[in-house]
Coordinates of C-alpha atoms in Angstrom, one line a residue:
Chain A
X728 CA 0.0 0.0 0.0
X729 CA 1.2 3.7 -0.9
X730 CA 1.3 6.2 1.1
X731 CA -1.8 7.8 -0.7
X732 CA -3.8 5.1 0.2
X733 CA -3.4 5.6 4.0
X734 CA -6.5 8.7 3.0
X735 CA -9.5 7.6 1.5
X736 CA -11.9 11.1 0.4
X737 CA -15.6 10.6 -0.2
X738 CA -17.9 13.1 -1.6
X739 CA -18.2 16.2 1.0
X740 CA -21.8 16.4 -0.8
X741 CA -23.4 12.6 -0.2
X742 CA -20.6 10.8 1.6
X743 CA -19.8 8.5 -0.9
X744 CA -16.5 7.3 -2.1
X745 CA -15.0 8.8 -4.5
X746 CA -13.2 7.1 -7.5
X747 CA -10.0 9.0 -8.6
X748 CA -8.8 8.5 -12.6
X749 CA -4.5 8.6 -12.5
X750 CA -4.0 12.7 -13.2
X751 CA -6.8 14.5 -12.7
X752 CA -7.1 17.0 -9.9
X753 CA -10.9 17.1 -11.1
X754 CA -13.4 14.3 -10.6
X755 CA -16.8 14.1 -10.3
X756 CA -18.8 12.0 -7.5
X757 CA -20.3 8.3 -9.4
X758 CA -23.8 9.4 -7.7
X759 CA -24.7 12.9 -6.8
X760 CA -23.0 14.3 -9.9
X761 CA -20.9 16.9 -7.9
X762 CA -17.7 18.1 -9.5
X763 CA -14.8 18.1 -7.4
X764 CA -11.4 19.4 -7.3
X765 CA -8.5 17.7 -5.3
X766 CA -5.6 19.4 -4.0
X767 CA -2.8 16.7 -2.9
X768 CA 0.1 18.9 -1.1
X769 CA 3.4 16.7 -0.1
X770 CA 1.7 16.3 3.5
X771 CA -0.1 13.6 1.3
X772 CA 2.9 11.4 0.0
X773 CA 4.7 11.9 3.4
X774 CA 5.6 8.8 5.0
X775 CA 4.8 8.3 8.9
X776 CA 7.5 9.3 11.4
X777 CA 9.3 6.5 13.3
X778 CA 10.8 7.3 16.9
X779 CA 14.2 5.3 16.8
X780 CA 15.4 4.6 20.6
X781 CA 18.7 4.7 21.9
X782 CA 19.8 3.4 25.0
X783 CA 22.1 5.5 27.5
X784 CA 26.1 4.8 26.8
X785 CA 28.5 5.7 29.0
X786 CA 28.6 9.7 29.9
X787 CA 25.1 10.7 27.6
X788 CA 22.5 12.8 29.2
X789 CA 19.7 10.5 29.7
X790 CA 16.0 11.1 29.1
X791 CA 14.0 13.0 32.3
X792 CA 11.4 10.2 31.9
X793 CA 13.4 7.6 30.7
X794 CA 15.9 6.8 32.0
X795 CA 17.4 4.2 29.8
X796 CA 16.9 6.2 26.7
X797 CA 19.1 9.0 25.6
X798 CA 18.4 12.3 25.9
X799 CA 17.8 14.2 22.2
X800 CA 16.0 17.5 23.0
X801 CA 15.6 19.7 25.3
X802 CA 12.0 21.3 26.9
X803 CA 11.8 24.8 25.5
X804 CA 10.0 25.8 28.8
X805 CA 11.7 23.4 31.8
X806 CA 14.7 22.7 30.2
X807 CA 14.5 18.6 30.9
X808 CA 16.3 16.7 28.7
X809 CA 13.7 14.4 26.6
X810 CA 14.1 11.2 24.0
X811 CA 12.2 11.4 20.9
X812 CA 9.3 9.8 22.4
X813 CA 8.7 12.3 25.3
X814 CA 9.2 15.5 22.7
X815 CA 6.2 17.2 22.2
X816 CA 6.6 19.6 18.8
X817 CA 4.0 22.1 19.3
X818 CA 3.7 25.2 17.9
X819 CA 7.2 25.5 16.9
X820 CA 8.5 24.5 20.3
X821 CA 9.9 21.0 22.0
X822 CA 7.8 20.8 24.7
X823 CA 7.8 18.2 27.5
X824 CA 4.2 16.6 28.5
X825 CA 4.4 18.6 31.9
X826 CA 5.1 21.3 30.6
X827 CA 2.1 20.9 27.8
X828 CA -0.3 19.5 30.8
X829 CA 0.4 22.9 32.1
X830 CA 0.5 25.3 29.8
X831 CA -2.9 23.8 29.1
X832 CA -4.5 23.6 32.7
X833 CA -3.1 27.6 33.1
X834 CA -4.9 28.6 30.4
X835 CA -1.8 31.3 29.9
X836 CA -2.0 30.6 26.3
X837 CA -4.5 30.6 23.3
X838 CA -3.2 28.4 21.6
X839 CA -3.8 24.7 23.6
X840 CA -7.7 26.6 24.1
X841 CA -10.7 23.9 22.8
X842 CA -13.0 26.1 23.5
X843 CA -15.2 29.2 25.3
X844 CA -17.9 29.5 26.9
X845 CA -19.9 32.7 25.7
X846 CA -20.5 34.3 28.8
X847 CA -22.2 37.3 26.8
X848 CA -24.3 35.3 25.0
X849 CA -25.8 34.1 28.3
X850 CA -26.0 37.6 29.6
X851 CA -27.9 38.5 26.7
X852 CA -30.3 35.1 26.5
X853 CA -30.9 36.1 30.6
X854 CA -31.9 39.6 29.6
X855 CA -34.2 38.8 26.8
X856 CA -35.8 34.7 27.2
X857 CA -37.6 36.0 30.4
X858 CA -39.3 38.5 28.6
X859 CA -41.5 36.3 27.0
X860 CA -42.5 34.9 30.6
X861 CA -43.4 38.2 31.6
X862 CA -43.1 38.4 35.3
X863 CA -39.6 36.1 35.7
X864 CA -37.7 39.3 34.3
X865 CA -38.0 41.0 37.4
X866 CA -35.5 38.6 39.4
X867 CA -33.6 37.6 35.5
X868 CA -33.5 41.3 34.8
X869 CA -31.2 42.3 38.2
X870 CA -29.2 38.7 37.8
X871 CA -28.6 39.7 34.0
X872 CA -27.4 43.0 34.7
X873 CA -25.1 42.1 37.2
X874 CA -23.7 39.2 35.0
X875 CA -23.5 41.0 32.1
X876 CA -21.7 44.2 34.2
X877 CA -19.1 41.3 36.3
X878 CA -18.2 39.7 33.1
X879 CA -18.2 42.5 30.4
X880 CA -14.0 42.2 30.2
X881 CA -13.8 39.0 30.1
X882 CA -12.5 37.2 27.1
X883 CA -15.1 34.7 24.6
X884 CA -13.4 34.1 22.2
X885 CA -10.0 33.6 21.4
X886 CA -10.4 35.1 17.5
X887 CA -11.6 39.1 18.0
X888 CA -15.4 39.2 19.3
X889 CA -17.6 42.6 19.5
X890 CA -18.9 43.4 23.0
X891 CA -22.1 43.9 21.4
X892 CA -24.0 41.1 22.8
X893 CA -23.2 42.3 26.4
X894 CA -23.5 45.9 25.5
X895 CA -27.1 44.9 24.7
X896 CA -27.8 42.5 27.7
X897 CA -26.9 45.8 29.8
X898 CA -29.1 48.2 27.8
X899 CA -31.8 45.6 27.7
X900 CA -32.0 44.3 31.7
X901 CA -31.4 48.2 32.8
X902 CA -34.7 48.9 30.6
X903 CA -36.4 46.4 32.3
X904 CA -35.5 47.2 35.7
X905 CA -36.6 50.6 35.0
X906 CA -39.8 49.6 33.6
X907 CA -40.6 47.2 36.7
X908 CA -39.6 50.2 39.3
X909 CA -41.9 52.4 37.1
X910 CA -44.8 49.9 37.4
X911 CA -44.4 49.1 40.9
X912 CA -44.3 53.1 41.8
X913 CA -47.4 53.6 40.2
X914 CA -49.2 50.4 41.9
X915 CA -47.9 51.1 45.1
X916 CA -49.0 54.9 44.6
X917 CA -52.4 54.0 43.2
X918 CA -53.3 51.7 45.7
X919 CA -52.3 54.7 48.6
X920 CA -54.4 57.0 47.0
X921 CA -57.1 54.7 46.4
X922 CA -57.7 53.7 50.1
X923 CA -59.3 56.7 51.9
X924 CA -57.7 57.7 54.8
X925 CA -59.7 56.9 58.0
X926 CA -59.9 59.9 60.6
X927 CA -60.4 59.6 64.0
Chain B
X560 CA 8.5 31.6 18.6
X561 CA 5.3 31.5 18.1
X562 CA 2.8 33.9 20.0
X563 CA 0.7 32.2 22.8
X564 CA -1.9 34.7 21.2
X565 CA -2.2 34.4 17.6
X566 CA -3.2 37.6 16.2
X567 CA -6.5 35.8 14.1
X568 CA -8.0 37.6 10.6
X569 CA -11.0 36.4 8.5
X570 CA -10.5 33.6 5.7
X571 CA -13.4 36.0 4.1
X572 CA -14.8 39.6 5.6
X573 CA -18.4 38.5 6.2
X574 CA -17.1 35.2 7.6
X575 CA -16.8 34.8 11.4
X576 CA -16.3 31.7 11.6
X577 CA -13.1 30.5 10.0
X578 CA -9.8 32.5 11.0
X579 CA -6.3 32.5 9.4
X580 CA -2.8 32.6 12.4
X581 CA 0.9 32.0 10.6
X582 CA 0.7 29.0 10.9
X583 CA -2.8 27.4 11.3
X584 CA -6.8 28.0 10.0
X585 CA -9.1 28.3 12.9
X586 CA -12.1 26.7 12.5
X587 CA -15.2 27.8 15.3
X588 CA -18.3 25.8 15.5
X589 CA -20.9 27.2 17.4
X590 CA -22.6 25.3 20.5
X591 CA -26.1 27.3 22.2
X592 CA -23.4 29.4 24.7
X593 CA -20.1 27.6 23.8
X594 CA -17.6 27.5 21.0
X595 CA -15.2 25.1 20.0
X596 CA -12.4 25.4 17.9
X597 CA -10.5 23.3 15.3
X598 CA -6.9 23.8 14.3
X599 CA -5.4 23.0 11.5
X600 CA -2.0 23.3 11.1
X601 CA -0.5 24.1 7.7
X602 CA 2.2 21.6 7.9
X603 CA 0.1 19.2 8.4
X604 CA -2.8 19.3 5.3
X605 CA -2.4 16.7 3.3
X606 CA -5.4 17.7 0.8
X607 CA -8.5 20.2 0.0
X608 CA -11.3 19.0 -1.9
X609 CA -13.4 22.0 -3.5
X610 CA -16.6 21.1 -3.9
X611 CA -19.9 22.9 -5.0
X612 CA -22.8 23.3 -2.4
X613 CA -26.6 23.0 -2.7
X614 CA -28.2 25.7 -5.0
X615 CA -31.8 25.9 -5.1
X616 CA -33.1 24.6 -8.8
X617 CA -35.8 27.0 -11.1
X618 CA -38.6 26.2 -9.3
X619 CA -37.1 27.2 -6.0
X620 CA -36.0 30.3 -7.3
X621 CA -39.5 31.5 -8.9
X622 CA -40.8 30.8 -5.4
X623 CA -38.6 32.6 -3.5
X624 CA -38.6 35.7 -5.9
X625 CA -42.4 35.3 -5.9
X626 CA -43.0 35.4 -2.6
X627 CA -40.8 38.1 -1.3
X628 CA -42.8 39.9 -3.8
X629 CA -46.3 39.3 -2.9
X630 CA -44.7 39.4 0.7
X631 CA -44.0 42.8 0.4
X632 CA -46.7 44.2 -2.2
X633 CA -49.3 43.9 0.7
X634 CA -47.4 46.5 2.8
X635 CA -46.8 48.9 -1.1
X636 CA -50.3 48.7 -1.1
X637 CA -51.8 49.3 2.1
X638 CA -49.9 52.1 3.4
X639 CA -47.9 53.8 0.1
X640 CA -45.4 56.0 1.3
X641 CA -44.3 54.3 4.8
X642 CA -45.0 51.2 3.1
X643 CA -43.2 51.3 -0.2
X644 CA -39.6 52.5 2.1
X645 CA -40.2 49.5 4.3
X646 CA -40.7 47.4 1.6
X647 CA -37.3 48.2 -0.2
X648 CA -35.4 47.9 2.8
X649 CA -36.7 44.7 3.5
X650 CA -35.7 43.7 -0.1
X651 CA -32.3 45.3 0.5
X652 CA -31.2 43.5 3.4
X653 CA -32.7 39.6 2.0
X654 CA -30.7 40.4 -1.2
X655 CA -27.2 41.5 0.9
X656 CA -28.3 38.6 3.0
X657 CA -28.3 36.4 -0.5
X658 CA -25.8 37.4 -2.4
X659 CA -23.2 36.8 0.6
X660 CA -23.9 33.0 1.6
X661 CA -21.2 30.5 0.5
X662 CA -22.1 28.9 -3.2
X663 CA -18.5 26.8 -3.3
X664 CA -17.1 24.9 0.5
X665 CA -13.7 23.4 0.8
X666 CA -13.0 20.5 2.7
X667 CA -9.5 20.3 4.5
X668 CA -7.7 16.9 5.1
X669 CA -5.3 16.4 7.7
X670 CA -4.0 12.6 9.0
X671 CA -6.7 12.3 11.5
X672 CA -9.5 14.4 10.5
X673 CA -11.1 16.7 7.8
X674 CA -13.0 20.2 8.3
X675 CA -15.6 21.7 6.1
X676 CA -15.0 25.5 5.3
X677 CA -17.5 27.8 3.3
X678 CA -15.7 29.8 0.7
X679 CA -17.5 32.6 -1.7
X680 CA -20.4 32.5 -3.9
X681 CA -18.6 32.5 -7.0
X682 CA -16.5 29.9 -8.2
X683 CA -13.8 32.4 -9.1
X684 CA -13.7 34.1 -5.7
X685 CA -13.5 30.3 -4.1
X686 CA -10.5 29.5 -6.2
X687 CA -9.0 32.7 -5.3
X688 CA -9.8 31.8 -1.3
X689 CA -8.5 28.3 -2.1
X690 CA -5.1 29.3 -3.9
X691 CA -4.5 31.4 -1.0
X692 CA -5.1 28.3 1.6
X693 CA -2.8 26.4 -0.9
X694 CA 0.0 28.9 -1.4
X695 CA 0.4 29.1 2.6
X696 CA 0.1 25.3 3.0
X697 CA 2.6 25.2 0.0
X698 CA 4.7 27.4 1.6
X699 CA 5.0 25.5 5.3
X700 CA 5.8 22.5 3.1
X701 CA 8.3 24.2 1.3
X702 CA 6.9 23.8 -2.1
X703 CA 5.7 26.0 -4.8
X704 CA 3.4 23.6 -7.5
X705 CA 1.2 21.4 -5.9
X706 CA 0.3 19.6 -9.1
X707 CA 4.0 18.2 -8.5
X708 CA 2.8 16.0 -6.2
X709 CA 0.3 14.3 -8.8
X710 CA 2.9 13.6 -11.0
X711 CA 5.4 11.7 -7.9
X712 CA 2.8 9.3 -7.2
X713 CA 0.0 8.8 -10.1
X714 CA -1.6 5.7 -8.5
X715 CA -5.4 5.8 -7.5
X716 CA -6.3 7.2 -4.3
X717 CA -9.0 5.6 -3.3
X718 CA -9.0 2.3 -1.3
X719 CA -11.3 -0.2 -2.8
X720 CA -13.1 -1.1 0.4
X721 CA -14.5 1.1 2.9
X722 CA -15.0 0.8 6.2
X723 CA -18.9 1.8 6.6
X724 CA -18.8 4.3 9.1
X725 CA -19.6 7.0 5.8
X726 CA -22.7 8.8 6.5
X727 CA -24.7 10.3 4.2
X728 CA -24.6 14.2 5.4
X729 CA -27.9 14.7 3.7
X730 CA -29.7 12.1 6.5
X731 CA -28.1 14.0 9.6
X732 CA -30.2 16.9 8.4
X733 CA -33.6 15.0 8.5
X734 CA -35.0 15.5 11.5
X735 CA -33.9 19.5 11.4
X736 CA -35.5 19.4 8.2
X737 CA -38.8 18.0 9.5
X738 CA -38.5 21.0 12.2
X739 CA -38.6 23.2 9.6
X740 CA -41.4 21.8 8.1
X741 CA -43.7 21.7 11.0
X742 CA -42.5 25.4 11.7
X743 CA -44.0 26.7 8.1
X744 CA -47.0 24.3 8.0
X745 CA -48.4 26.6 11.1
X746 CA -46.7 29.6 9.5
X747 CA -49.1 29.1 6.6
X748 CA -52.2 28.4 8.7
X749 CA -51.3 31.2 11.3
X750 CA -53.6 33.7 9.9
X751 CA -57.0 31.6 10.7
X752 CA -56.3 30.2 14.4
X753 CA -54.6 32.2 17.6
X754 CA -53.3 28.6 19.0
X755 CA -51.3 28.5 15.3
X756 CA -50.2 31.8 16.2
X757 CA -48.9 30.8 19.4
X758 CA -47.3 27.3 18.8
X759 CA -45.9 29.1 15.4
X760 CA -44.4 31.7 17.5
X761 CA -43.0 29.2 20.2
X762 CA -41.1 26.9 17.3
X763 CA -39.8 30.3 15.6
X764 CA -38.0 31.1 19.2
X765 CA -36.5 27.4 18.8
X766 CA -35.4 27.7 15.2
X767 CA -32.9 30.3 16.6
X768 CA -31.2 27.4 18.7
X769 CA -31.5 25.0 15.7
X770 CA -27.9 25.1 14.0
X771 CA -28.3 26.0 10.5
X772 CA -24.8 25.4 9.2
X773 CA -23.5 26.2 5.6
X774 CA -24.3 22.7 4.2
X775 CA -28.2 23.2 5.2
X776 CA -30.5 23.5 2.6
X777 CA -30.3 27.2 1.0
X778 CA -34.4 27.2 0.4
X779 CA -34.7 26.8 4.0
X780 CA -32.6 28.8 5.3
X781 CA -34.3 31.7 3.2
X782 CA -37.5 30.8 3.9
X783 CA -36.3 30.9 7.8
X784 CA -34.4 34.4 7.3
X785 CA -37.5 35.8 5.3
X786 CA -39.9 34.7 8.1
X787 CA -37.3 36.3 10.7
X788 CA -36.8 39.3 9.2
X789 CA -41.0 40.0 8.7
X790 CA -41.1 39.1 11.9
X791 CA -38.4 41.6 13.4
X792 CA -40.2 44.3 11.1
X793 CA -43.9 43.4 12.7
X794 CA -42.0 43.8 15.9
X795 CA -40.6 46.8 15.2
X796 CA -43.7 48.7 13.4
X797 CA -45.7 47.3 16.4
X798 CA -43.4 48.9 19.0
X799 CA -43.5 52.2 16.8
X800 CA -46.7 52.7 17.2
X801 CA -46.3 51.9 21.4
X802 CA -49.8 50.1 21.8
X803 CA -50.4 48.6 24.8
X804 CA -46.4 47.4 25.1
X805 CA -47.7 44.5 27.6
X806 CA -49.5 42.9 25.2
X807 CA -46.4 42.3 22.9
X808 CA -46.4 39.1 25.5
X809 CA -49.5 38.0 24.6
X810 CA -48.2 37.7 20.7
X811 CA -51.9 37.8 19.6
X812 CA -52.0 41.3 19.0
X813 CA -49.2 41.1 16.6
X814 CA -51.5 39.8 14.4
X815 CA -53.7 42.3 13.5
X816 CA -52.0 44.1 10.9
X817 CA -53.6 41.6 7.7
X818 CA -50.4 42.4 5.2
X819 CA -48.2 40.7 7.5
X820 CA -50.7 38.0 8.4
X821 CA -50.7 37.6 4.4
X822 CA -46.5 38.3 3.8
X823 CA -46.1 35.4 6.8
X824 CA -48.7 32.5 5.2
X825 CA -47.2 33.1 1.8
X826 CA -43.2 33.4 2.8
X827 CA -44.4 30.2 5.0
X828 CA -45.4 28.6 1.9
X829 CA -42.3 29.3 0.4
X830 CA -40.7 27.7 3.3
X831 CA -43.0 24.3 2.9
X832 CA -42.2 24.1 -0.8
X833 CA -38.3 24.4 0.2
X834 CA -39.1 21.3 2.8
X835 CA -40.7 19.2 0.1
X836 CA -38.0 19.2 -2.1
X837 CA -35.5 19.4 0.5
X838 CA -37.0 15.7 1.6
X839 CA -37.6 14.6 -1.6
X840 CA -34.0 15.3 -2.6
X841 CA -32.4 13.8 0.8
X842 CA -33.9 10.4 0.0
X843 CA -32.5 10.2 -3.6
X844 CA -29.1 8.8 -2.2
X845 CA -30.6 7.2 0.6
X846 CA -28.9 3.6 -0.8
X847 CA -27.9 0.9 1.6
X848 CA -25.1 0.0 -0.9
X849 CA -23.9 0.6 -4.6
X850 CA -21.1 -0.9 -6.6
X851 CA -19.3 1.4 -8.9
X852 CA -16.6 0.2 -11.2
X853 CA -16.3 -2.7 -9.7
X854 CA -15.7 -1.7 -6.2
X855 CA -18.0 -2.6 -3.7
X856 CA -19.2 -0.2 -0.9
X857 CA -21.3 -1.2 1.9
X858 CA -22.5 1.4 4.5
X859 CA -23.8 -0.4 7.3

């Protein structure tokens, strides 16, 4: 087997396999009729690496992990030695899985991120879902506010993101909060002047 | 070194959803409050298939065009003036909204997994997107032609057996799809019954948590953005003209007004139609297994 047969591509349109003639960067799918154009860049024809061990001779710097295996890189952040097997190449660095484990439970960088959770978008769904339910927005209306005020700097995304969605979950609890003290002002006040007063 | 914070710009201007770095695309799918990102790293793209996506056929078009324009004759002819503005700037913004959406996608291969990107309209401005993927790709691989590669290795590509976990994309949408049809049947009957009214409104407020991703059916989706957009317009005339503001809860009231009882049954309609076909077309290719050339391929 090639090494162009380790990737098998189907038909991003149906799903199904698609049948390549020797050549052709352009093919079309057997049964949805799609035309399709491959791209193959050297990534394609590259063989997988192989991590050759060698054992520790004499005066050699031995692996931090292994012990028995020599040491062939260094971590860019800890400085341990490592043996090919414990070097992580990560974002143009030789990394060390500690030193990855960390980097990825500190959260100090981007780059190891999965994912965020869209703190605005919850400020903005707690300012506006209640609405429809009428009287829950005057305890979600407070809570949003405060939510949307407490997380307004932080970060939720890690490509650029408009602070629109919490600008808006402000603009919108504040206008219900101000619409709930108006409506409870004029109850209360109605139902004072309402009640005669009793003399004695 | 690289940055721990990649400075990120669009793959396209409209597009937020797919990023560029120096050395990787950013790809962000969108959860209800999360999203999660995909990296793929230039040195390590082994292929990108470009690929066109689902266009509407003629009669799809003649409905759409049709009913945005009996949608919004009703409000021409009911109230001129305020009417005929409103109108136009209704049109304006469905055909920005149009002429924007992806006609062309792209679909990355790495060793362990592929990614779907949209790319433009046009097929000319997707090859251009594409060349640009391909020159940096080319680039982090240290090398210029990529038809080169072709000519190294000119065997097939394509194992003769596959392993059956290939899914048909087009049954994944199904049961969105049958959403979306439920959604306009009480669009188009909304008019005659409040309870329509209501459950209509309720599955419209759902539809907005319903991911309608690039590969959806285009009718749909423009059926969906039509009826969104009428609606954000009855909203907005309605709060204009400050009438009882507590009864916007209610939702009955908002159906007064008869031109956009009328513009919501017949963009509804629009929206069934684009159902129909959409199911139609999804079980053309529902096959349980097909031999082609000579190569079997179950999908279990």
């Amino acid at each position: 087997m090639t090494a162009a047969a380790a990737l098998t591509f189907t038909c991003p349109a149906c799903g199904f396999v698609l049948v390549n003639e020797p050549n052709r960067s352009s093919i079309q799918c057997r049964r949805c009729g799609s035309s399709i154009t491959i791209e193959l860049f050297p990534g394609f024809y590259r063989a997988a690496e192989t991590v050759q061990h060698q054992p520790v001779v004499s005066d050699e710097a031995s692996c931090f992990f292994h012990m028995d295996r020599v040491a062939a890189f260094t971590c860019s952040r800890c400085g341990r030695f490592l043996c090919a097997l414990c070097r992580i190449s990560w974002a143009g660095e030789d990394l060390c899985p500690a030193c990855l484990q960390t980097a990825n439970s500190s959260q100090k960088t981007t780059q190891l991120s999965s994912g965020r959770f869209h703190t605005d978008s919850l400020a903005l769904a707690l300012s506006t879902l209640p609405l429809l339910g009428g009287f829950l927005s005057i305890v979600t209306a407070p809570v949003a506010l405060g939510f949307a005020l407490f997380t307004f700097n932080r970060e939720c995304s890690i490509a650029p993101r408009t602070k629109i969605r919490s600008i808006l979950a402000i603009l919108f609890s504040a206008t219900t909060i101000a619409i709930w003290i108006v409506v409870l002002v004029h109850t209360f006040r109605g139902r004072n002047t309402s009640v005669p007063a009793t003399l004695p | 070194m690289i940055p721990e914070h990649p400075a990120y710009r669009p793959l396209k201007s409209m597009d937020r959803k797919t990023w560029l770095a120096d050395d990787h695309i950013l790809k962000i799918t969108n959860g209800l409050l999360r999203e999660d990102y995909t990296r793929l790293y230039w040195v390590d793209i082994r292929a990108a298939l470009l690929y066109s996506l689902d266009r509407p056929d003629t009669l799809l078009v003649v409905a759409e065009v049709s009913g945005v324009a009996l949608a919004v004759s009703g409000a021409t002819l009911i109230s001129p003036p305020w009417g005929v503005l409103a109108a136009l700037v209704f049109v304006a913004i469905y055909a920005a909204w149009r002429f924007i959406q992806p006609g062309w996608a792209a679909q990355i291969y790495t060793k362990v997994t592929s990614v779907k990107l949209p790319l433009a309209s046009s097929l000319a401005s997707s090859r251009r997107l594409l060349s640009e993927l391909t020159l940096r790709v080319s680039r982090a691989q240290e090398r210029v032609l990529s038809n080169d590669a072709l000519a190294l290795s000119p065997g097939p590509l394509v194992i003769s057996t596959v392993s059956g976990s290939k899914k048909d994309p087009a049954q994944s949408k199904r049961v969105p799809v049958i959403f979306y049809g439920c959604l306009f049947a009480f669009g188009a009957v909304s008019g005659f019954n409040a309870f329509t009214v209501f459950l209509y409104c309720l599955l419209f407020v759902v539809t907005f948590f319903i991911r309608r991703d690039f590969e959806f059916p285009f009718s749909i989706r423009s059926a969906t953005v039509l009826n969104q957009m009428l609606a954000v317009s009855r909203i907005v005339i309605w709060l204009a003209s400050w009438r009882r503001p507590f009864l916007l809860l209610v939702g009955s009231r908002l159906t007064i007004r008869t031109e956009f009882v009328v513009a919501s049954m017949i963009l509804s309609l629009y929206g069934l139609l684009s159902v129909v076909v959409a199911v139609r077309r999804s079980g053309q290719y529902d096959l349980r297994s097909s031999t082609i050339l000579g190569l079997d391929t179950p999908s279990a």
